[in-house]
Structure formats: C-alpha cells, structure tokens
PDB file of C-alpha atoms in Angstrom:
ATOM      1  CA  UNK A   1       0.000   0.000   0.000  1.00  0.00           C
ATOM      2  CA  UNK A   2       0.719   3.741  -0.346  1.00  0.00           C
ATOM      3  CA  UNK A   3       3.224   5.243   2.234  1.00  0.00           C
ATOM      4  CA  UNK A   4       4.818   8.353   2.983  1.00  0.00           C
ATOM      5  CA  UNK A   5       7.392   8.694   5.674  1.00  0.00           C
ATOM      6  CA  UNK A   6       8.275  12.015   7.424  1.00  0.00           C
ATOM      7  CA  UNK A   7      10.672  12.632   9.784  1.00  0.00           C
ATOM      8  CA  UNK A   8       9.488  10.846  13.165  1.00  0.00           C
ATOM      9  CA  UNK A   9      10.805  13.124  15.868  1.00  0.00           C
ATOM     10  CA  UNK A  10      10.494  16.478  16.738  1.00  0.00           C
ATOM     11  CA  UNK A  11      12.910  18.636  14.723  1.00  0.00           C
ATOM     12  CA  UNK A  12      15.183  20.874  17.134  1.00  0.00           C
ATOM     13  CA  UNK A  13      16.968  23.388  15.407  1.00  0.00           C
ATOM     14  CA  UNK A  14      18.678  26.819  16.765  1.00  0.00           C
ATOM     15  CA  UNK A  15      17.633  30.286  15.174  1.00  0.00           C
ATOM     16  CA  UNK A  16      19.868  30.945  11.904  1.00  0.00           C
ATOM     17  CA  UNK A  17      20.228  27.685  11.312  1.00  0.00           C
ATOM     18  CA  UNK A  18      19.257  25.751   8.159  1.00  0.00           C
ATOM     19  CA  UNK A  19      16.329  23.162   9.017  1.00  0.00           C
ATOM     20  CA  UNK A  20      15.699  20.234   6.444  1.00  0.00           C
ATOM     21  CA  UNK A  21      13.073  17.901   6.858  1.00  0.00           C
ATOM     22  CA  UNK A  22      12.008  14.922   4.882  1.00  0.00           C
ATOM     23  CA  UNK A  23       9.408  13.286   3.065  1.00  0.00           C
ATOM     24  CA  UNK A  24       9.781   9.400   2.018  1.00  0.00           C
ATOM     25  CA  UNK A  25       7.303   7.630   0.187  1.00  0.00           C
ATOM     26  CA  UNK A  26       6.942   3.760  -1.229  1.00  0.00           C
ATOM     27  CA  UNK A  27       4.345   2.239  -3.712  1.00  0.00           C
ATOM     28  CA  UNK A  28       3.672   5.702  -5.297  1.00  0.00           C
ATOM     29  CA  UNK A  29       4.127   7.252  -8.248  1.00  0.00           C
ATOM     30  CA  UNK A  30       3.258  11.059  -7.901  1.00  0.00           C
ATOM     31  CA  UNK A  31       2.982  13.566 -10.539  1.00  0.00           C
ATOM     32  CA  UNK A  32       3.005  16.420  -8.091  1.00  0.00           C
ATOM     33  CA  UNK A  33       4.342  17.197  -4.386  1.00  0.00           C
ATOM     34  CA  UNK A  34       3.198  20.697  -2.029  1.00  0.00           C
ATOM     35  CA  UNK A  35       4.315  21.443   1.691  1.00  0.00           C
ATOM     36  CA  UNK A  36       2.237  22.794   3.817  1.00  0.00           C
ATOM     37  CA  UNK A  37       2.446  24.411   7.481  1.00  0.00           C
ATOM     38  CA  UNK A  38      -0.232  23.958  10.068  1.00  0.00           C
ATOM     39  CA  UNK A  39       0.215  25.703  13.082  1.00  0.00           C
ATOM     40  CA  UNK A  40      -1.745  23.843  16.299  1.00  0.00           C
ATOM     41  CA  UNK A  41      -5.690  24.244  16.207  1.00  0.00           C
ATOM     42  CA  UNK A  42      -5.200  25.750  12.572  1.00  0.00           C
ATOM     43  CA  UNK A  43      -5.795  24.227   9.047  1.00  0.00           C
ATOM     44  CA  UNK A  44      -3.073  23.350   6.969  1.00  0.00           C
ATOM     45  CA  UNK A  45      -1.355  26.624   4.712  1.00  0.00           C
ATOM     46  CA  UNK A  46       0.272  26.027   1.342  1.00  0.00           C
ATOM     47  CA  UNK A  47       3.267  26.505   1.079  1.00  0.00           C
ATOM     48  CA  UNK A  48       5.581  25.399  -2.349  1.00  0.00           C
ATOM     49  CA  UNK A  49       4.182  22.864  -4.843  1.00  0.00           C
ATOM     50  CA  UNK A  50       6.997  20.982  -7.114  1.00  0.00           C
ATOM     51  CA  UNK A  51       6.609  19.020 -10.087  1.00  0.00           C
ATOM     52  CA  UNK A  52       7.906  15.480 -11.241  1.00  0.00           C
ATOM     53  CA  UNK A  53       9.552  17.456 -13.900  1.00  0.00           C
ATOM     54  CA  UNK A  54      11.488  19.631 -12.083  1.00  0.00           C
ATOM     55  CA  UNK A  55      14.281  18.830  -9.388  1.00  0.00           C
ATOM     56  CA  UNK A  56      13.962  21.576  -6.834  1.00  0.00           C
ATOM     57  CA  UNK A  57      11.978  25.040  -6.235  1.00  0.00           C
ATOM     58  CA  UNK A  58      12.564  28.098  -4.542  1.00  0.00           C
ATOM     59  CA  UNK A  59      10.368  30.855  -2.473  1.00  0.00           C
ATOM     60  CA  UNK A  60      12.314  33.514  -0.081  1.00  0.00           C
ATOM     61  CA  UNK A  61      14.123  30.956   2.519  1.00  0.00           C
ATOM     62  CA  UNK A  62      12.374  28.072   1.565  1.00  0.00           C
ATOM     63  CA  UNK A  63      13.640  25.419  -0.850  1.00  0.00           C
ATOM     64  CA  UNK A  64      12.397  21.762  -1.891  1.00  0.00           C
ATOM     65  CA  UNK A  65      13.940  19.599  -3.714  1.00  0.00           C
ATOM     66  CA  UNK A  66      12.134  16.044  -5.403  1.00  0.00           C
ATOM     67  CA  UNK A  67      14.095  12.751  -6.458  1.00  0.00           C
ATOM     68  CA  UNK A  68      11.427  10.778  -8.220  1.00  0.00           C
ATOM     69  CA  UNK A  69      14.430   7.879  -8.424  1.00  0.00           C
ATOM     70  CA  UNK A  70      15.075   8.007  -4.448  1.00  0.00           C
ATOM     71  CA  UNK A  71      10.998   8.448  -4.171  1.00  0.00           C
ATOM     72  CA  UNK A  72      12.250  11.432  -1.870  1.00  0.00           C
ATOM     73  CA  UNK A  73      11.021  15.253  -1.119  1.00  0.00           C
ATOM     74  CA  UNK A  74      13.701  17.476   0.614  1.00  0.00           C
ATOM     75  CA  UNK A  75      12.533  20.745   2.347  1.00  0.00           C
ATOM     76  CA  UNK A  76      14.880  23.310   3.785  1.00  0.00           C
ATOM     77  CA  UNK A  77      14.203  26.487   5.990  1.00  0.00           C
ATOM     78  CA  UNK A  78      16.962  28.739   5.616  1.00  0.00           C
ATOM     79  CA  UNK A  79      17.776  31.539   8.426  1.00  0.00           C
ATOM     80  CA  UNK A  80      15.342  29.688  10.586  1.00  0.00           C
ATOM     81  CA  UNK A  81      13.396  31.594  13.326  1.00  0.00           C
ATOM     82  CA  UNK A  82      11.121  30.795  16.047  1.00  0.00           C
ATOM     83  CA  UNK A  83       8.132  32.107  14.080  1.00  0.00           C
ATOM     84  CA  UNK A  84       8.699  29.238  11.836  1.00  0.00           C
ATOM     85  CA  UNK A  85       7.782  26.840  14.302  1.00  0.00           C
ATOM     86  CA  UNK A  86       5.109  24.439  13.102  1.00  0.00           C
ATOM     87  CA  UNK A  87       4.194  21.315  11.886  1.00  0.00           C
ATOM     88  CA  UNK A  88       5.602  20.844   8.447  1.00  0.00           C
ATOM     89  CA  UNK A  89       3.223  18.393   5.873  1.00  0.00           C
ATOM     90  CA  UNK A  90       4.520  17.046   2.902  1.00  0.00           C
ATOM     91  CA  UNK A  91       1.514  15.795   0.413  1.00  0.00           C
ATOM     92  CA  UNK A  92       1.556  13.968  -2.965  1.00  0.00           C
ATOM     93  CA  UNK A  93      -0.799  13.900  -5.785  1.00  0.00           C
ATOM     94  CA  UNK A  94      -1.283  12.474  -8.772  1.00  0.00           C
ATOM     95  CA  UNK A  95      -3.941  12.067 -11.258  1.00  0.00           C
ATOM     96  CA  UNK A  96      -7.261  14.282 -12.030  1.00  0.00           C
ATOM     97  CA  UNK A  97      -8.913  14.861  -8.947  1.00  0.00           C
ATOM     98  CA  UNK A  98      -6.576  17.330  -6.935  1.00  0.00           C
ATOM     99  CA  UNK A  99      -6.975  14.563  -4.007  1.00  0.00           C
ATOM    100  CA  UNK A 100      -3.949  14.694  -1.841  1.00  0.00           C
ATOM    101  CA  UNK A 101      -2.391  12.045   0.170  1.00  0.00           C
ATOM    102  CA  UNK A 102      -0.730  13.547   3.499  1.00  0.00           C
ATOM    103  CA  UNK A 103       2.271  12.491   5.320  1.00  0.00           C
ATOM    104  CA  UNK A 104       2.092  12.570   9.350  1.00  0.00           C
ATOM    105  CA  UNK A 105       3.879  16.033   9.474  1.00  0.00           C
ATOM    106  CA  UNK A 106       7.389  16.921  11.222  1.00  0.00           C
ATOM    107  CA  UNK A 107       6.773  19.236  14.013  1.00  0.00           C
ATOM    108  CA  UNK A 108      10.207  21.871  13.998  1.00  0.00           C
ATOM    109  CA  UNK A 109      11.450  24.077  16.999  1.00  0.00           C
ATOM    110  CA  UNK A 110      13.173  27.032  16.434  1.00  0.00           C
ATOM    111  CA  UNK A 111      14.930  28.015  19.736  1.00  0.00           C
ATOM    112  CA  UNK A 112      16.264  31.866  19.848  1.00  0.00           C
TER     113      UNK A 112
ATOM    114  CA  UNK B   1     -14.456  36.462   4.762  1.00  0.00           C
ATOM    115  CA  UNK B   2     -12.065  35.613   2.305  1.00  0.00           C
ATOM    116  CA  UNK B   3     -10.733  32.379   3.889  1.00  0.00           C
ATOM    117  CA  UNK B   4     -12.350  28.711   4.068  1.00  0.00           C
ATOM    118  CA  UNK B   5     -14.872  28.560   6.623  1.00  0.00           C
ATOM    119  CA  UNK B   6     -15.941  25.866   8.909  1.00  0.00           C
ATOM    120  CA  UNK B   7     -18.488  25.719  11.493  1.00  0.00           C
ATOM    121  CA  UNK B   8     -19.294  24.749  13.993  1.00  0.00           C
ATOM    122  CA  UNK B   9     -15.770  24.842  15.412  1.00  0.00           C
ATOM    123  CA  UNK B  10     -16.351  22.469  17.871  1.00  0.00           C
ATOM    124  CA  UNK B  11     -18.975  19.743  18.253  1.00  0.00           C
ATOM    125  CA  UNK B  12     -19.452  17.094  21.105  1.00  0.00           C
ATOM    126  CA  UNK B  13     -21.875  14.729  20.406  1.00  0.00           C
ATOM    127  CA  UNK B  14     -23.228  11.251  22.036  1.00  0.00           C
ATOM    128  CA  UNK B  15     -22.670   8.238  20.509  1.00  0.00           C
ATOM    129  CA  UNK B  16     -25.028   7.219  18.052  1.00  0.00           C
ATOM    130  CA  UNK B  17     -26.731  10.750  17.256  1.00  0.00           C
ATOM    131  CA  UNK B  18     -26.301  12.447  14.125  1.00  0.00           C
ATOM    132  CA  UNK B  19     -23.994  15.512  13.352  1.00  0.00           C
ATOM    133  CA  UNK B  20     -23.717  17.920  10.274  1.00  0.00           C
ATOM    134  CA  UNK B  21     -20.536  20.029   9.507  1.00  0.00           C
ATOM    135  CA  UNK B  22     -20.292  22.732   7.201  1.00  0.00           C
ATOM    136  CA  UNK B  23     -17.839  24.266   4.702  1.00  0.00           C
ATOM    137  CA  UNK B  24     -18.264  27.577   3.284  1.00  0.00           C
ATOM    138  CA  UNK B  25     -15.410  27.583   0.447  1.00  0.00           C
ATOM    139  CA  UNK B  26     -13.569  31.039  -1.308  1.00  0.00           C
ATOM    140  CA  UNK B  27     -16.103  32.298  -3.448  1.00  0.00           C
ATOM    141  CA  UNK B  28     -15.711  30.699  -6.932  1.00  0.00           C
ATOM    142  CA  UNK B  29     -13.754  27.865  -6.067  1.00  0.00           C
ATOM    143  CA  UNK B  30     -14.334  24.552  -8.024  1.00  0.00           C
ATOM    144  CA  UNK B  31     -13.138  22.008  -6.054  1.00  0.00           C
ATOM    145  CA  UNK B  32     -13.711  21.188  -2.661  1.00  0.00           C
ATOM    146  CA  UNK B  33     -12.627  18.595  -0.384  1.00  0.00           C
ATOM    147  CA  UNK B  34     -13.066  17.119   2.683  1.00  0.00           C
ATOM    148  CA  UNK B  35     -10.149  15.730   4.904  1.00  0.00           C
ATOM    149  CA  UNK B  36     -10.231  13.721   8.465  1.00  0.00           C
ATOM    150  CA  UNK B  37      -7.440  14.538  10.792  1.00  0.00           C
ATOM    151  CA  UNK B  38      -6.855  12.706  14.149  1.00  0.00           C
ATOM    152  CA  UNK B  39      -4.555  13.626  16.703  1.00  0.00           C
ATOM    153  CA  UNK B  40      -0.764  13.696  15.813  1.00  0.00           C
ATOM    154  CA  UNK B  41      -1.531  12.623  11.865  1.00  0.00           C
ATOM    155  CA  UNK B  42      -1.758  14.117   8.663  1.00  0.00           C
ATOM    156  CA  UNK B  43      -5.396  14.626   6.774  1.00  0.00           C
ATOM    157  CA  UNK B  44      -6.892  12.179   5.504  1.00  0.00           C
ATOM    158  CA  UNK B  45      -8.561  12.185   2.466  1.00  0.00           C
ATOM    159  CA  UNK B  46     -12.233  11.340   2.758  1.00  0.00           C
ATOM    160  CA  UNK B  47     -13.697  12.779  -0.642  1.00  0.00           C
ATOM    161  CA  UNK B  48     -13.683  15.710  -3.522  1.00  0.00           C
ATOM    162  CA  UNK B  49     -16.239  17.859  -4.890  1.00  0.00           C
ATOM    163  CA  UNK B  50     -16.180  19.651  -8.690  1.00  0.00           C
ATOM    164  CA  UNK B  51     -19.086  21.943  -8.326  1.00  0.00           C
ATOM    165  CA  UNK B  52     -22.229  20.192  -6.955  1.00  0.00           C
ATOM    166  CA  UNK B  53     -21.210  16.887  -8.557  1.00  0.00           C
ATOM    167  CA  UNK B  54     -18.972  14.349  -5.959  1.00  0.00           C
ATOM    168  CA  UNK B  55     -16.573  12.210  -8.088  1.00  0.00           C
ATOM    169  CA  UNK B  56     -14.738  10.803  -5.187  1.00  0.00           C
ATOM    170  CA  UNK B  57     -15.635   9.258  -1.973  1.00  0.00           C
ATOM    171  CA  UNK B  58     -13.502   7.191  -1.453  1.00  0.00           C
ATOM    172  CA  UNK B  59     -12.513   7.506   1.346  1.00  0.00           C
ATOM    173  CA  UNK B  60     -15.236   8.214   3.168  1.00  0.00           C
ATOM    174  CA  UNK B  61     -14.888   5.656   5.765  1.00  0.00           C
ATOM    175  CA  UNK B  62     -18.474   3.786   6.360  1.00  0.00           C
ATOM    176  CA  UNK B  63     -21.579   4.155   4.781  1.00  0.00           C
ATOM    177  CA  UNK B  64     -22.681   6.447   7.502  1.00  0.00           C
ATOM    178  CA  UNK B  65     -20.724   9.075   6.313  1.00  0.00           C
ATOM    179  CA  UNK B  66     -22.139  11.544   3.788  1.00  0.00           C
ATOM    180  CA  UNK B  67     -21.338  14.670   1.728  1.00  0.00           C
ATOM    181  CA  UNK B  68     -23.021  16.697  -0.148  1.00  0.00           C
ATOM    182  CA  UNK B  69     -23.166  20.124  -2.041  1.00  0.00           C
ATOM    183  CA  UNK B  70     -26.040  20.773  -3.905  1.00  0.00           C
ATOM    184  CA  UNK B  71     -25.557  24.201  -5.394  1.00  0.00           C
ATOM    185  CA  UNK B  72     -21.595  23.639  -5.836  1.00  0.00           C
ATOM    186  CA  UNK B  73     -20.667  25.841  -3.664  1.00  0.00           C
ATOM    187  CA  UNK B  74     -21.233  25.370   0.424  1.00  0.00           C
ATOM    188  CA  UNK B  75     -21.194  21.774   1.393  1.00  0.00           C
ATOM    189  CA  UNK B  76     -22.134  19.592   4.398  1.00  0.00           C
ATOM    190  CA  UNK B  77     -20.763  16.533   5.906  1.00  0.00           C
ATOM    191  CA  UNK B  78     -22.884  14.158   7.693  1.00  0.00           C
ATOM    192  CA  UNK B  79     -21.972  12.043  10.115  1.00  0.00           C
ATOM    193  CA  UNK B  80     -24.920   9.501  11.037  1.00  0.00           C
ATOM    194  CA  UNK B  81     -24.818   7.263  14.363  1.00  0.00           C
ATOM    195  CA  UNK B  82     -21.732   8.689  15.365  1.00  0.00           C
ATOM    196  CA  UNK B  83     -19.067   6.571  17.070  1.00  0.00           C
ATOM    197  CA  UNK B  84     -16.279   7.076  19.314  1.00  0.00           C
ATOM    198  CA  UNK B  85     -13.381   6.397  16.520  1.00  0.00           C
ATOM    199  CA  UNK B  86     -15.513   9.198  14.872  1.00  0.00           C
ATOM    200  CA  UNK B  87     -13.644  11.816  16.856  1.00  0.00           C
ATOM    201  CA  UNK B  88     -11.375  13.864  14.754  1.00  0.00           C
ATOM    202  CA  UNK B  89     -10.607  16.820  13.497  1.00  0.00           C
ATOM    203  CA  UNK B  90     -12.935  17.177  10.292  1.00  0.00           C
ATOM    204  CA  UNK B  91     -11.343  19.746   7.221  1.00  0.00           C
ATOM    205  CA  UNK B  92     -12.370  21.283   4.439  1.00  0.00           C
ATOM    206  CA  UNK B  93     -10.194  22.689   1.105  1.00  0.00           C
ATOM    207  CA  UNK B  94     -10.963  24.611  -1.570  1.00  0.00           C
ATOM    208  CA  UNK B  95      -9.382  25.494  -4.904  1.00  0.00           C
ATOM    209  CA  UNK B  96      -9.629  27.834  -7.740  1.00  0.00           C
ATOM    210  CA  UNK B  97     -10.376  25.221 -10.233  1.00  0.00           C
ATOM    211  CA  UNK B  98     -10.197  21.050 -12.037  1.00  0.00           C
ATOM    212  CA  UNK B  99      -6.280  21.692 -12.407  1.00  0.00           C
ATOM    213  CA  UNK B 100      -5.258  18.794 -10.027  1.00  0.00           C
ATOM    214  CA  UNK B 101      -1.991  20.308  -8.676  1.00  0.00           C
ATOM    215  CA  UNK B 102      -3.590  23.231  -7.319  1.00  0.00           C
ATOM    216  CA  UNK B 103      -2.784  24.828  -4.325  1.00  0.00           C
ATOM    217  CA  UNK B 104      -5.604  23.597  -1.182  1.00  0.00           C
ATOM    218  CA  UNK B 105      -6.858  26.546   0.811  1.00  0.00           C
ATOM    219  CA  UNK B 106      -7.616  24.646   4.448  1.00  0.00           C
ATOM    220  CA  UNK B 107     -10.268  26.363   6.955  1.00  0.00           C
ATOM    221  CA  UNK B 108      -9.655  25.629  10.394  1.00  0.00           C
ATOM    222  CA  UNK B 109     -11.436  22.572  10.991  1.00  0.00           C
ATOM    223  CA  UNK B 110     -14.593  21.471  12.871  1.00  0.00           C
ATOM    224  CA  UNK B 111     -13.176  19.620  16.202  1.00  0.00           C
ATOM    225  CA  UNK B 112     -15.452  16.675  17.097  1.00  0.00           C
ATOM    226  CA  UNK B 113     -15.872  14.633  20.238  1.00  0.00           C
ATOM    227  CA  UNK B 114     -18.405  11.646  20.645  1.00  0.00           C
ATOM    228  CA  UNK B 115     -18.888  10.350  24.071  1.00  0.00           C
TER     229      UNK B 115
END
C-alpha cells in the first residue's frame, strides 16, 4: 500500500540555522508534491508545490527539492526563526482529482 | 471572509446521534474537499467535490458518512450514528479550479468529540 514517511521526531533546530526535513514515500508514483504548514488548532497553509519534472523550487528561505528515483522530497528552511515553528506536511498527488495524500507532518522548533 | 470557513468549530456529540458540519469555500472555487485529521496525523482524504457533482468518496470511511453540495458551492458533511473512533478533526479545502496540482486553501477545521 501507499506510504509516505516524514521525519518521526520532533525537529530541534537553533535560530539561523538551516532546518531540512524529509518526506519518504513507497508504492507511489506522484505527478506532483506541495508542503504545507499547520500551526496547532489551525488548518493546513500552502506553502511550495513541485513538479515530477522539475528537481527543486525556490520561495524567499524556503527550498524543496524532489528525487522521483530516491521516491524522496527534501525541504529546507533557511535563516530559521522561532516564528517558523510548526508542523511541516509534505503531500503527494497524482492524477485528475486534486486529491492529496498527506504524510504525518514533522513538528520543527526554532529556539532563539 | 475571504478564507475557508468551517463551522461549527467544535462539536461534542453522544454516541449514536447524528452531526452535520459545514464548509463555506472562497467564493468561486471549483473544487472542494473534505479531509479527516486525528490527533498527531496528517489529513486524511475522505472525498472531492467539482461543483455540486462528488466524483470521489472514497474515502469516506463507512456508509454512515455523507457529503453533499447541492448548489456547488457550500457543502455539508454528515456524520450519522456517530461513534467514538468518529472523533477527529474534520477539514475542508478549496481550490480555484479542475487543475489537479492546485494549491488547497484549508479552513480551520470542525473539532469533534463523541462520548
């Protein structure tokens, strides 16, 4: 069946530093990948959405990178600080529908 | 507004009556979707909406679970003898249009609790 892995633990990262979480995923083929943020009693927010086509994408600090041959998503934070503490989503898609399958999240701590 | 909004924000319920959650989406949004989300997970999918016509539910999780939106735009899902596994965190998406790698704008979720 479908998985997708994210980091287990709790991400602890000082502020400046470059956090990079992960997104794993087995018995899928996915034309599309998007992060999203969800802060705690709050829906997810969108963040980046990369292609199968395309190896990595860019928005202000925030980079992702996809390896269709690894079946692996790579999402950095840049310059972290503690306002970007949240629970990071990765979520793949493929086919017509727009329906998204969700990974468990990685929650990430930005200590000052 | 010009968010995704869900109400009520909270329901507790006993087990076994009936509930009803509703999504108001962004004006003019296409498709909509509905997500389950228990405690410590990602959504899960549950089923998709292109206007008023629903051409996925599959993963709605029991026959006594029920969406619908009639006029394509707000929609309402029903919950019918609710049980305790029922409590989740119920979410709703919206997006601009049939494009499948659209962005998902997420309201805030209706929080429910079955004793």
């Amino acid at each position: 069946s479908q998985k997708i892995e994210q980091n287990s633990e709790a991400l602890n990262i000082q502020e400046g530093k470059t956090a990079t979480l992960t997104c794993n995923y087995t018995n899928y083929s996915p034309a599309y990948l998007q992060w999203y943020r969800q802060d705690p009693g709050r829906g997810p927010v969108f963040l980046l959405l990369i292609r199968e086509n395309e190896k990595e994408k860019r928005k202000e600090r925030l980079k992702v990178t996809f390896d269709t041959t690894l079946k692996q998503s790579l999402f950095h934070i840049t310059a972290s600080q503690p306002a970007d503490s949240a629970t990071y989503l990765c979520a793949l898609g493929s086919g017509n529908t727009g329906k998204l399958i969700f990974g468990q999240g990685t929650t990430l701590q930005v200590k000052p | 507004g010009a968010g995704v909004s869900q109400s009520p924000r909270y329901k507790v319920a006993k087990r076994g009556q009936d509930v009803a959650l509703r999504c108001d989406p962004i004006s003019g949004h296409v498709s909509l979707f509905w997500y389950q989300q228990a405690l410590g997970q990602g959504p899960e999918f549950l089923t998709y909406f292109q206007n008023e016509a629903q051409l996925d539910k599959s993963g709605l999780p029991s026959d006594r679970f029920f969406a619908e939106r009639p006029e394509g735009s707000v929609s309402t899902l029903k919950i019918q003898r609710t049980q305790q596994e029922d409590s989740a965190v119920y979410l709703c998406a919206s997006s601009l249009d049939s494009v499948s790698d659209q962005p998902q704008h997420f309201g805030d979720g209706t929080r429910l609790s079955i004793l």
